[in-house]
Coordinates of C-alpha atoms (C1' of nucleotides) in Angstrom, one line a residue:
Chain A
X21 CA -26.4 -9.2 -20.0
X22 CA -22.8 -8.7 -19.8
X23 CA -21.5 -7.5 -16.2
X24 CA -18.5 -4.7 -15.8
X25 CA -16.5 -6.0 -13.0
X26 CA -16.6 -3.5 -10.4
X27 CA -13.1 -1.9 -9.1
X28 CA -11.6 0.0 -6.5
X29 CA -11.5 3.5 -7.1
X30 CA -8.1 4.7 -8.9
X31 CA -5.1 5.3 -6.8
X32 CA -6.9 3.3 -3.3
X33 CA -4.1 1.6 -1.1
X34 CA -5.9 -1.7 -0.2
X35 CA -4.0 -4.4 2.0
X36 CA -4.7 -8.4 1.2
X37 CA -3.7 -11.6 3.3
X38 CA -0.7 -12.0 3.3
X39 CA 0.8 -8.6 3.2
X40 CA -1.8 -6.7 5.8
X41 CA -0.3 -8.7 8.3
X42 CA 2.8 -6.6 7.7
X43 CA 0.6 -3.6 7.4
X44 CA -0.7 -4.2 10.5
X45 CA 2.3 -4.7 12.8
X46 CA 3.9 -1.6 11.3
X47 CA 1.0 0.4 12.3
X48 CA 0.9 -0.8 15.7
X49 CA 5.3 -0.6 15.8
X50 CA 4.5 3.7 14.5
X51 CA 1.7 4.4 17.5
X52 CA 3.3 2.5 20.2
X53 CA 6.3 5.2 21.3
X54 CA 3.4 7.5 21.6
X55 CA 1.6 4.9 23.9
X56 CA 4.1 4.5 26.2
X57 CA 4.7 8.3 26.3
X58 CA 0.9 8.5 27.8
X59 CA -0.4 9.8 24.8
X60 CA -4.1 8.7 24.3
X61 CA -6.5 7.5 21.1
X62 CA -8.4 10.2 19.5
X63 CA -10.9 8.8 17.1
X64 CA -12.4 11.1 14.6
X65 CA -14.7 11.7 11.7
X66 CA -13.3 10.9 8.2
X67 CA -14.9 13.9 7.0
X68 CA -15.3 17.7 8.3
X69 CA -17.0 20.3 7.6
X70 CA -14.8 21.7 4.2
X71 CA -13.9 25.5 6.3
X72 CA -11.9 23.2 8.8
X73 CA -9.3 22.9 6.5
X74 CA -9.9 25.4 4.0
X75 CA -9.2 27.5 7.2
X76 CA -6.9 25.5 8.9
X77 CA -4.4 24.1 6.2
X78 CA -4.6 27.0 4.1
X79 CA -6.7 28.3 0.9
X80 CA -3.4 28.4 -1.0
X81 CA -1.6 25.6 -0.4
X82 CA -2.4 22.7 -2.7
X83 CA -3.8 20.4 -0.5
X84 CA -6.7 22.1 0.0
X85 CA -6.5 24.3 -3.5
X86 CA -7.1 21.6 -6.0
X87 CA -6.6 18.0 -4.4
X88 CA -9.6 17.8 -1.5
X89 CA -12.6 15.4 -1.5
X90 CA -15.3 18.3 -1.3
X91 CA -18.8 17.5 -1.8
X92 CA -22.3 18.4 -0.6
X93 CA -24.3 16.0 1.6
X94 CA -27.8 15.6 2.0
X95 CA -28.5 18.7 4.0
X96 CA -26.6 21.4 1.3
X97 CA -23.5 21.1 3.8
X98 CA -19.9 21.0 2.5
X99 CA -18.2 18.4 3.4
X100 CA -14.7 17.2 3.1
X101 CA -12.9 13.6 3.2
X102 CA -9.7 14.4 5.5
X103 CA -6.8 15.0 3.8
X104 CA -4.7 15.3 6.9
X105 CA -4.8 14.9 10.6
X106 CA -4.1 17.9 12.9
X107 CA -7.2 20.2 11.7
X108 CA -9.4 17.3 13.1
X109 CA -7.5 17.2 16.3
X110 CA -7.7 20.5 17.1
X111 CA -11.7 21.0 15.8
X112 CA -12.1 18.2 18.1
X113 CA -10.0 20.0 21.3
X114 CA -12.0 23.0 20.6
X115 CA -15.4 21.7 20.3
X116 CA -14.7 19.7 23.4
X117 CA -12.9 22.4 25.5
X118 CA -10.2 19.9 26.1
X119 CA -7.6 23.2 26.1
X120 CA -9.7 24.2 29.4
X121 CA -8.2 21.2 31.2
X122 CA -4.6 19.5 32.0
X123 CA -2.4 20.5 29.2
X124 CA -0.8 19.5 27.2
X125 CA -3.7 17.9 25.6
X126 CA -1.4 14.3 24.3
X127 CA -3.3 12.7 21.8
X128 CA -2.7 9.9 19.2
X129 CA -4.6 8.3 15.9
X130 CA -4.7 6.4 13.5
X131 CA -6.6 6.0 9.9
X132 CA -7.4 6.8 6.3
X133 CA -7.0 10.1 5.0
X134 CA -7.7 11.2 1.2
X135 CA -6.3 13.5 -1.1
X136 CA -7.0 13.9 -4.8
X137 CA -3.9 13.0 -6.3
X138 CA -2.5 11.5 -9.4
X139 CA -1.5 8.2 -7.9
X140 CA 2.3 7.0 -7.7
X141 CA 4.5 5.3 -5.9
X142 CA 4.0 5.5 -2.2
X143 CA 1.2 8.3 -3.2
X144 CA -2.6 7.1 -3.2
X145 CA -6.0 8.6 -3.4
X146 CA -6.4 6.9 0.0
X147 CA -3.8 6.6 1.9
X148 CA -2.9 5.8 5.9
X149 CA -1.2 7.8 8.5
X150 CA -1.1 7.9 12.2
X151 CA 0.3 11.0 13.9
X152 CA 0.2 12.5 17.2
X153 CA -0.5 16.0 18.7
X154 CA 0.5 17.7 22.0
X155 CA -1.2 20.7 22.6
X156 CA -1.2 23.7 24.7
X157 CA 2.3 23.5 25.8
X158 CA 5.0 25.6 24.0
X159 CA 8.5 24.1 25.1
X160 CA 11.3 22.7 23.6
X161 CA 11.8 19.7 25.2
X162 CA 8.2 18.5 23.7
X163 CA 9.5 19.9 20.4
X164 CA 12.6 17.1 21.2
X165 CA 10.1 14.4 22.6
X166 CA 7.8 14.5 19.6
X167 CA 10.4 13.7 17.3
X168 CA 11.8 11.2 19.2
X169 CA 8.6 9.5 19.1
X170 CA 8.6 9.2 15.4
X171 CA 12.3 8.0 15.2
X172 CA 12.0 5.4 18.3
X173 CA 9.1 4.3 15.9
X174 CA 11.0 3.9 12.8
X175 CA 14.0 2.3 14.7
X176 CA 11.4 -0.2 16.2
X177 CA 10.3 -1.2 13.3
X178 CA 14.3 -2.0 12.1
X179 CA 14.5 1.1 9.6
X180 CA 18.1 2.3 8.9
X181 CA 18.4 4.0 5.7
X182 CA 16.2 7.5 6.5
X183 CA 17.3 10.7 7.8
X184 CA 15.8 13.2 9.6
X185 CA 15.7 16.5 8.8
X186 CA 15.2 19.5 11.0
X187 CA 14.6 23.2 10.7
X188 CA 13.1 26.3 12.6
X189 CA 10.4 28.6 10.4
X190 CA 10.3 30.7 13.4
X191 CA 8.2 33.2 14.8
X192 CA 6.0 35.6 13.1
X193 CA 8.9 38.3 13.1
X194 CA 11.1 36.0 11.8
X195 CA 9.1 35.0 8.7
X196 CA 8.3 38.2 8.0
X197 CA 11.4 39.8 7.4
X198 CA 12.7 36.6 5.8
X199 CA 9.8 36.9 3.4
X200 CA 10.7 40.4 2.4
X201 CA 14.2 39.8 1.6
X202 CA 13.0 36.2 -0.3
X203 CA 10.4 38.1 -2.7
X204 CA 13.0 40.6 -3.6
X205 CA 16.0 38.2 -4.6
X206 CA 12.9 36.1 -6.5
X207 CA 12.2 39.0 -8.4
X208 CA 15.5 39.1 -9.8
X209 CA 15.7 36.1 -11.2
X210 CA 14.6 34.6 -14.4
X211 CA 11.9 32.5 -14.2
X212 CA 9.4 30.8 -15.9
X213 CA 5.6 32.0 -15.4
X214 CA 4.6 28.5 -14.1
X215 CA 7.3 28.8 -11.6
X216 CA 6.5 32.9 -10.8
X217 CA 2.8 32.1 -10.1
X218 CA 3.9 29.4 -7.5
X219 CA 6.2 32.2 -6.2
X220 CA 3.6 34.1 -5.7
X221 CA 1.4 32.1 -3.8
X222 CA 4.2 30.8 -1.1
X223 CA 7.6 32.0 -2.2
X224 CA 9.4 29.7 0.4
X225 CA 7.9 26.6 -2.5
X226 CA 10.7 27.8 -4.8
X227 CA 13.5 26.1 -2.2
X228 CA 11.7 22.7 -3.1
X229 CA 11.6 23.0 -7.0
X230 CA 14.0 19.9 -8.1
X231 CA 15.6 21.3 -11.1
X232 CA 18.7 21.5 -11.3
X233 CA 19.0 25.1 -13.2
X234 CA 16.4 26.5 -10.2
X235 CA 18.5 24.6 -7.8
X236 CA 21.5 26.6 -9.0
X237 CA 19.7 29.7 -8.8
X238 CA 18.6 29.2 -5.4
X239 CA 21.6 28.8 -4.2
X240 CA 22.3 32.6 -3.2
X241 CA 18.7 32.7 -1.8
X242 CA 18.0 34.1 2.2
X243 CA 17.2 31.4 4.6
X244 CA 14.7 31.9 6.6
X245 CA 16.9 30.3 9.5
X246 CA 19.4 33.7 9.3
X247 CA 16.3 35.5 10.1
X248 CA 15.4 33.7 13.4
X249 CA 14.7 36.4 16.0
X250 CA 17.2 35.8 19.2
X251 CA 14.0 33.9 20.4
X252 CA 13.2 32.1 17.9
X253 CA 16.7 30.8 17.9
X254 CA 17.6 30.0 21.4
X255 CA 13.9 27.6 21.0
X256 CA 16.1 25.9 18.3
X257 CA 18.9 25.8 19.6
X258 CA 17.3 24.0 22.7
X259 CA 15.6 21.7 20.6
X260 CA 19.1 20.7 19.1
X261 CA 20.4 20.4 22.2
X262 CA 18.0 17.9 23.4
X263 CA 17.9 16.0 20.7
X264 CA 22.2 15.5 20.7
X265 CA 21.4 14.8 24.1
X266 CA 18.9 11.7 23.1
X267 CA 22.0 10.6 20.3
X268 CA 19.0 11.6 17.2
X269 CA 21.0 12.6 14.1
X270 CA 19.3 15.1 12.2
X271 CA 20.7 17.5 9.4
X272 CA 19.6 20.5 9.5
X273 CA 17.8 21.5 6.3
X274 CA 17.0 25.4 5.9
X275 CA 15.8 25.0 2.9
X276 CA 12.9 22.6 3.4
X277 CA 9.4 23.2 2.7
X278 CA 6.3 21.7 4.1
X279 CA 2.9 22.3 2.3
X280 CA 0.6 22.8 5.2
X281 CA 0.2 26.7 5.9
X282 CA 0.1 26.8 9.9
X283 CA 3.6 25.5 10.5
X284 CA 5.8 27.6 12.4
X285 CA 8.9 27.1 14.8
X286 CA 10.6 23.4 14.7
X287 CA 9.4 21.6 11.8
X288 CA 10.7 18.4 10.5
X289 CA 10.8 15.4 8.1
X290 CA 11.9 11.8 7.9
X291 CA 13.1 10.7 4.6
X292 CA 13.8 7.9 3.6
X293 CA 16.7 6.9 0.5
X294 CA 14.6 3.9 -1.1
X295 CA 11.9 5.2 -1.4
X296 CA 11.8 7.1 -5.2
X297 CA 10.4 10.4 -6.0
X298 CA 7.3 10.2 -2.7
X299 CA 10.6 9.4 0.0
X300 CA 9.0 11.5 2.9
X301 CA 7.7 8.9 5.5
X302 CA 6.8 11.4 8.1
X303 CA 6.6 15.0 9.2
X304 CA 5.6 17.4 11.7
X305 CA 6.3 20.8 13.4
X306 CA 5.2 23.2 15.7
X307 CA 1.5 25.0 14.7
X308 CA 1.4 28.3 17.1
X309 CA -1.3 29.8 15.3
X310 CA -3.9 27.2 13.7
X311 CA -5.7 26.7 17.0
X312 CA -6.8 30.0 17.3
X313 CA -7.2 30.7 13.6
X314 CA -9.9 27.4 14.1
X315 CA -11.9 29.7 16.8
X316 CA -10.3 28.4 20.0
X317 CA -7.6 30.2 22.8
X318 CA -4.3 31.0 21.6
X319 CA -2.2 27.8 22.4
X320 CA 0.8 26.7 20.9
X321 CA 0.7 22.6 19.7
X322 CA 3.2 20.5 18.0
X323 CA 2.8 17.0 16.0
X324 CA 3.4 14.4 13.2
X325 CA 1.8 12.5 11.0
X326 CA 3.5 9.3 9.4
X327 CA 2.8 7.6 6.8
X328 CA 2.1 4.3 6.9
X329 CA 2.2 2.8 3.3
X330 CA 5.1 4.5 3.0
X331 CA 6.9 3.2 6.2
X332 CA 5.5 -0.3 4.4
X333 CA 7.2 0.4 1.3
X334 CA 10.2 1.8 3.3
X335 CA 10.3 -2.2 5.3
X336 CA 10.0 -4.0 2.7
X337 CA 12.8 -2.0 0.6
X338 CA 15.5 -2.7 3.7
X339 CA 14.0 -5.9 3.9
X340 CA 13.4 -5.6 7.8
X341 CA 10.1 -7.4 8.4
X342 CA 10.1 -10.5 10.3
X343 CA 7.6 -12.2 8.4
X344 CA 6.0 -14.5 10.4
X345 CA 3.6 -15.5 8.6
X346 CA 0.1 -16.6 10.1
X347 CA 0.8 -19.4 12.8
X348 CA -2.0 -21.2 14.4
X349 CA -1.2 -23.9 17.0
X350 CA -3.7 -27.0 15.7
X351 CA -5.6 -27.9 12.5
X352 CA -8.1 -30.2 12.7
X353 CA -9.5 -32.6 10.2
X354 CA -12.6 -34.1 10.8
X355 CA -13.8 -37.0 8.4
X356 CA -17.2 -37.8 8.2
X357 CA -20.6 -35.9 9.5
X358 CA -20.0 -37.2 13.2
X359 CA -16.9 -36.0 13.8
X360 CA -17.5 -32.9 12.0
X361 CA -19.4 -31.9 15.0
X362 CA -16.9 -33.3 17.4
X363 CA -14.3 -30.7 15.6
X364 CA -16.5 -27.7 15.7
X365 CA -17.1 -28.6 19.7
X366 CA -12.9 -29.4 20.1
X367 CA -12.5 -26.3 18.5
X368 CA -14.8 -24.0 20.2
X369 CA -13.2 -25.3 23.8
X370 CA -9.6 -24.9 22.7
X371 CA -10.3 -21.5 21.5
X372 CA -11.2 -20.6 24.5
X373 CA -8.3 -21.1 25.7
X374 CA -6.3 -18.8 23.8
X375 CA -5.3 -21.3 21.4
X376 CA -5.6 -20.5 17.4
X377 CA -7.2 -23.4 16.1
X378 CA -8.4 -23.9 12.4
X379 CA -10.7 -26.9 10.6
X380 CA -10.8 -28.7 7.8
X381 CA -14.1 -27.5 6.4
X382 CA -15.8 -29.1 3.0
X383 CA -14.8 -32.8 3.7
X384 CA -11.9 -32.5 1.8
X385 CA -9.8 -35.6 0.9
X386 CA -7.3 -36.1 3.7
X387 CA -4.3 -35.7 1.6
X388 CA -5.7 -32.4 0.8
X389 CA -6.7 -31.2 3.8
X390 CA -3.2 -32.1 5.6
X391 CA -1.6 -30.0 2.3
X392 CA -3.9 -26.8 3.8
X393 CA -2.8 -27.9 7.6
X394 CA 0.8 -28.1 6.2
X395 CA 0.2 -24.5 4.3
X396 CA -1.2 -22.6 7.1
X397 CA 1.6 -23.0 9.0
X398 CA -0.1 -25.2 12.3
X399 CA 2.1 -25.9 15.3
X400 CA 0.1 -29.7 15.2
X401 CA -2.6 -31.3 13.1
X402 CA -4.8 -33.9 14.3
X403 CA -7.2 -36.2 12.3
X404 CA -10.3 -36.6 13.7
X405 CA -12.5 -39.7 12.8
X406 CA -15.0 -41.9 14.5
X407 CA -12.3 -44.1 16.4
X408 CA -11.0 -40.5 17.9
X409 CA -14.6 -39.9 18.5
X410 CA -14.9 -42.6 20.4
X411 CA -11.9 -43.9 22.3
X412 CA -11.5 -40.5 22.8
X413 CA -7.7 -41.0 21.9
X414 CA -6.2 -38.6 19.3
X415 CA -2.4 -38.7 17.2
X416 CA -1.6 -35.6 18.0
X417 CA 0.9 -34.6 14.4
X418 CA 3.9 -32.2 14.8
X419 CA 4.4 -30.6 11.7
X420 CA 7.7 -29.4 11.7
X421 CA 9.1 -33.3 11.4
X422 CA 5.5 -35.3 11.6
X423 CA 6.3 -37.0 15.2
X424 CA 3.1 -38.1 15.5
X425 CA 1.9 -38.7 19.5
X426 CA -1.3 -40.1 21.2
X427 CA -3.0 -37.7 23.5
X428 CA -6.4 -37.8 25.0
X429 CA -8.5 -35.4 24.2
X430 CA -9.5 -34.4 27.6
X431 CA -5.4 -33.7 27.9
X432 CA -4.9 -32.0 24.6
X433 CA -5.1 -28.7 26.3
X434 CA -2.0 -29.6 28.5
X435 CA -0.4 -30.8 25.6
X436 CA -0.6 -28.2 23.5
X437 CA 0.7 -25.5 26.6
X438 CA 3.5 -27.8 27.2
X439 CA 4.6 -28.1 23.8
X440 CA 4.1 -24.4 22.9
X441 CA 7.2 -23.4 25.0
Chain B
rG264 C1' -3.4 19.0 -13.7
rU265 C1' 1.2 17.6 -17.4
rG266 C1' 4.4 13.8 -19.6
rG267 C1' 6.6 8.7 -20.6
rG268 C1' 6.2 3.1 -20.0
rC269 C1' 2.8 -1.0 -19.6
rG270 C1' -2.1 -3.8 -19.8
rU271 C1' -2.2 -12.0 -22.5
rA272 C1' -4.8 -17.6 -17.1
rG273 C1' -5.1 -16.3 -9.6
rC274 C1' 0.6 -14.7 -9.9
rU275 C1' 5.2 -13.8 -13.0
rC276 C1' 5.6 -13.6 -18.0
rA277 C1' 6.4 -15.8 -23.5
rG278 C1' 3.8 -15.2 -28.1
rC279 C1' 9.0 -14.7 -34.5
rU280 C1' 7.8 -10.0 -40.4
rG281 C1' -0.5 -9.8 -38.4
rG282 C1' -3.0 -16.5 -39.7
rU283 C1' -8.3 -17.0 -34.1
rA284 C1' -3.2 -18.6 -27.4
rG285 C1' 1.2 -21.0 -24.3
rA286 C1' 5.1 -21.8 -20.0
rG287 C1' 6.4 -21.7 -14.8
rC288 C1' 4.3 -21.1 -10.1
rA289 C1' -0.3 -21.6 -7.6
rC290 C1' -4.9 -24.5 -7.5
rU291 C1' -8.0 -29.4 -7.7
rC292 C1' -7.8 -34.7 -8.2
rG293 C1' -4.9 -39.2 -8.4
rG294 C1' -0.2 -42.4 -7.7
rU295 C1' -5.1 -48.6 -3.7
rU296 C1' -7.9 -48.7 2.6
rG297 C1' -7.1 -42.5 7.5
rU298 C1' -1.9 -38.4 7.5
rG299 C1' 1.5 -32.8 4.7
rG300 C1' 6.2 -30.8 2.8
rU301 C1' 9.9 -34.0 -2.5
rC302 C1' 8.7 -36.8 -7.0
rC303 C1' 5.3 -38.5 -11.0
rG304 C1' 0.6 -38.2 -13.6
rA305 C1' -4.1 -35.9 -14.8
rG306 C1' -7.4 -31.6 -14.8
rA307 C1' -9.7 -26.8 -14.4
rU308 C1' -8.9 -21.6 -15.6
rG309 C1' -8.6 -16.7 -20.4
rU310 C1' -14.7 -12.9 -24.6
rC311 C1' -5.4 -11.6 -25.0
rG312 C1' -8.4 -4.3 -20.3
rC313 C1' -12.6 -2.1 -23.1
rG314 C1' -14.6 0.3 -27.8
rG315 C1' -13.9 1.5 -32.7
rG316 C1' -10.8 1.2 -37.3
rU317 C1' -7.4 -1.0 -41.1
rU318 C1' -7.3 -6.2 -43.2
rC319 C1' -9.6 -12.1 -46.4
rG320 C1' -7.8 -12.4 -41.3
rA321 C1' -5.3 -8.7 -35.2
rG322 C1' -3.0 -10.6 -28.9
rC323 C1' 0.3 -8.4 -32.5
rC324 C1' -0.9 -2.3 -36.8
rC325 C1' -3.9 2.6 -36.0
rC326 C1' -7.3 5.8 -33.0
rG327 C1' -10.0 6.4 -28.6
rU328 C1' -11.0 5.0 -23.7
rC329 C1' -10.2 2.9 -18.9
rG330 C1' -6.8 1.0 -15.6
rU331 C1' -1.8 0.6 -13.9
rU332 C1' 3.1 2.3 -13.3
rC333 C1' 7.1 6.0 -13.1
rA334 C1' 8.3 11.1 -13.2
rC335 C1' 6.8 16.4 -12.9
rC336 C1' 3.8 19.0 -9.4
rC337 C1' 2.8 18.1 -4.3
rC338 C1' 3.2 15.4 0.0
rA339 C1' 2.5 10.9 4.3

RNA sequence: GUGGGCGUAGCUCAGCUGGUAGAGCACUCGGUUGUGGUCCGAGAUGUCGCGGGUUCGAGCCCCGUCGUUCACCCCA
């Protein structure tokens, strides 16, 4: 019987020894600004019911138009894998009644999130972004301190070669008239029907189209940021001035899009040069209505989500990550069945300790097994056989230049402390 | 969803106008008794993505399919 090797699904981002290591540090380098801002973990379901973002993100958009993870479980129900972050947080706020207490409501996460797309670089089926929210609060300076956030996390982790780019959508009086004006100079133009039918749908899509020919055609077009009402743009301008304040550079880019419907007010993205055709590493804005389009009060929120294979990609291109690779302070490498044991009891102790100790399992040759000491990177290595056991005496090895020095093992724990500084 | 490139050992790849597979790295063992990184030697590993077709004969040609990759679209 021949066996089909089983695969991961197409277009999955998976993360293998040594490289999840990196993956792992930036993670923890994009949530830590929000951390130390007091914002707090919000763990959630990987799936929703589907009308949380059908709802939420928008029927039109294509997110949840043609590239959602929709099926039926067990009990008839439609369920959804999420394919983005804020709908969650705010089902979860509403269900929980977390906008009845001190707000803003600052939360945090962290995971997997799906979309149906045709996989490419930096884009997958499965794909990891963390993001916070602050909700319930509608000022500029949060506007200014969530966007900090993301760029004090993408300066932590060493990035230099992204830009961030700001603009205001506005209120709904704003949009409005903006939109009026926008479908009239749209219908004057020659397009194709591909491009009309988009148009249709959001006509503010047509500002992102990358040809060069609609580009040019675009370029008489009304920005929506000459529609601002006087509010609207005195928010903005606050926001800008905060943000000179904090010495972020941003460009401001009236003519960028972001696919999720319930943006409004300050929105923004990080791009990043390096990067190819999927450049966007992160992005966010304000959301005045979603919460109350979800069933809950009328409150204002404003977050980001960033991408984390991305921001991967984005380290690796700049070449940024200190790879330190997996260090552990002692190998050990027992030979023979008795001191086998006495390794696995060594071990345990020194463990306890805090120190990372590995062993020499399978009774491997010795010149083999001080190869894997010498490949796993160990601070020291120490050979364990039956005159060890029982004088009780050890060479303790340095690897770095193989001094070699006789500790007992009752001291080894000393040792080790003194030598780690 | 649309279009282009690619698919040969764990990895990176070579394989001339079709004659049933190689290199480097990695891996294992050894270079005399229990000490790594260099050097030398030996060894293991592939149904050449999969399925059809053309042919006396296909890794090389054709078709399909799956995967992958890049771009469009969209977005993190």
């Amino acid at each position: 019987m021949k066996r089909e090797k089983i695969m991961a699904p197409k277009g999955v981002s998976e993360y293998l020894p040594p490289r999840s290591a990196s993956f792992e540090w930036v993670r923890e380098k994009l949530i830590n600004p929000a951390k130390l801002a007091g914002y707090q973990l919000m763990e959630l379901p990987v799936f929703e019911d589907t009308q949380l973002f059908s709802r939420g993100v928008g029927e039109s958009t294509d997110v949840v138009s043609k590239e959602m993870y929709t099926f039926e479980d067990r009990g008839g129900r439609s369920i959804t894998l999420r394919p983005e972050g804020t709908a969650g947080v705010m089902r979860a706020v509403i269900e929980h009644s977390l906008d009845r207490g001190q707000l803003p409501v600052k939360v945090y996460y962290s995971g997997a999130f799906f979309r149906a797309e045709r996989p490419q670089a930096g884009r997958y089926r499965q794909f990891y972004q963390v993001g916070v929210e602050s909700i319930g609060i509608d000022d500029p300076a949060i506007d200014a301190e969530i966007i900090a956030l993301a760029d004090n996390a993408f300066k932590s982790i060493g990035l230099k070669r992204y830009r961030l780019e700001i603009t205001s959508l506005g209120d709904q009086a704003s949009r409005a008239a903006h939109r009026s004006d926008l479908v009239q100079f749209l219908a004057g133009l020659d397009l194709d029907d591909a491009t009309r039918a988009r148009a249709e749908i959001n006509p503010l899509r047509i500002f992102d189209d990358k040809r060069e020919e609609i580009k040019a055609l675009m370029v008489g077009a009304p920005l929506l940021i000459d529609y601002l009402t006087p509010e609207s743009k005195a928010n903005f301008d606050q926001v800008r001035t905060y943000l000179d304040a904090l010495k972020i550079s941003y460009v401001i880019n009236p003519r960028m899009v972001r696919g999720l419907d319930y943006y409004t007010g300050t929105t923004f993205e990080f791009v990043h040069e390096d990067l190819g055709a999927q450049s966007g590493i992160g992005g966010g804005g304000r959301y005045d209505g979603l919460m109350h389009t979800l069933g809950g009060s009328d409150l204002s929120g404003i977050g980001f989500g960033l991408g984390v294979d991305r921001v991967l990609l984005a380290a690796e291109a700049e070449g940024v990550l200190a790879l330190s690779e997996f260090v552990s302070d002692l190998y050990l490498i027992p030979l023979g069945e008795s001191s086998k044991q006495a390794a696995l009891l060594l071990a345990q102790e020194l463990r306890g300790d805090g120190f990372q100790v590995e062993i020499a399992f399978g009774d491997r040759a010795l010149k083999g097994a001080m190869k894997a000491a010498d490949k796993s990177g160990s601070a020291y290595a120490i050979v364990l056989g039956d005159t060890e056991v029982s004088s009780g005496v050890v060479e303790l090895k340095r690897m770095s230049d193989g001094q070699v020095s006789s500790v007992k093992m009752s001291e080894l724990k000393s040792a080790l402390s003194e030598r780690k500084q």
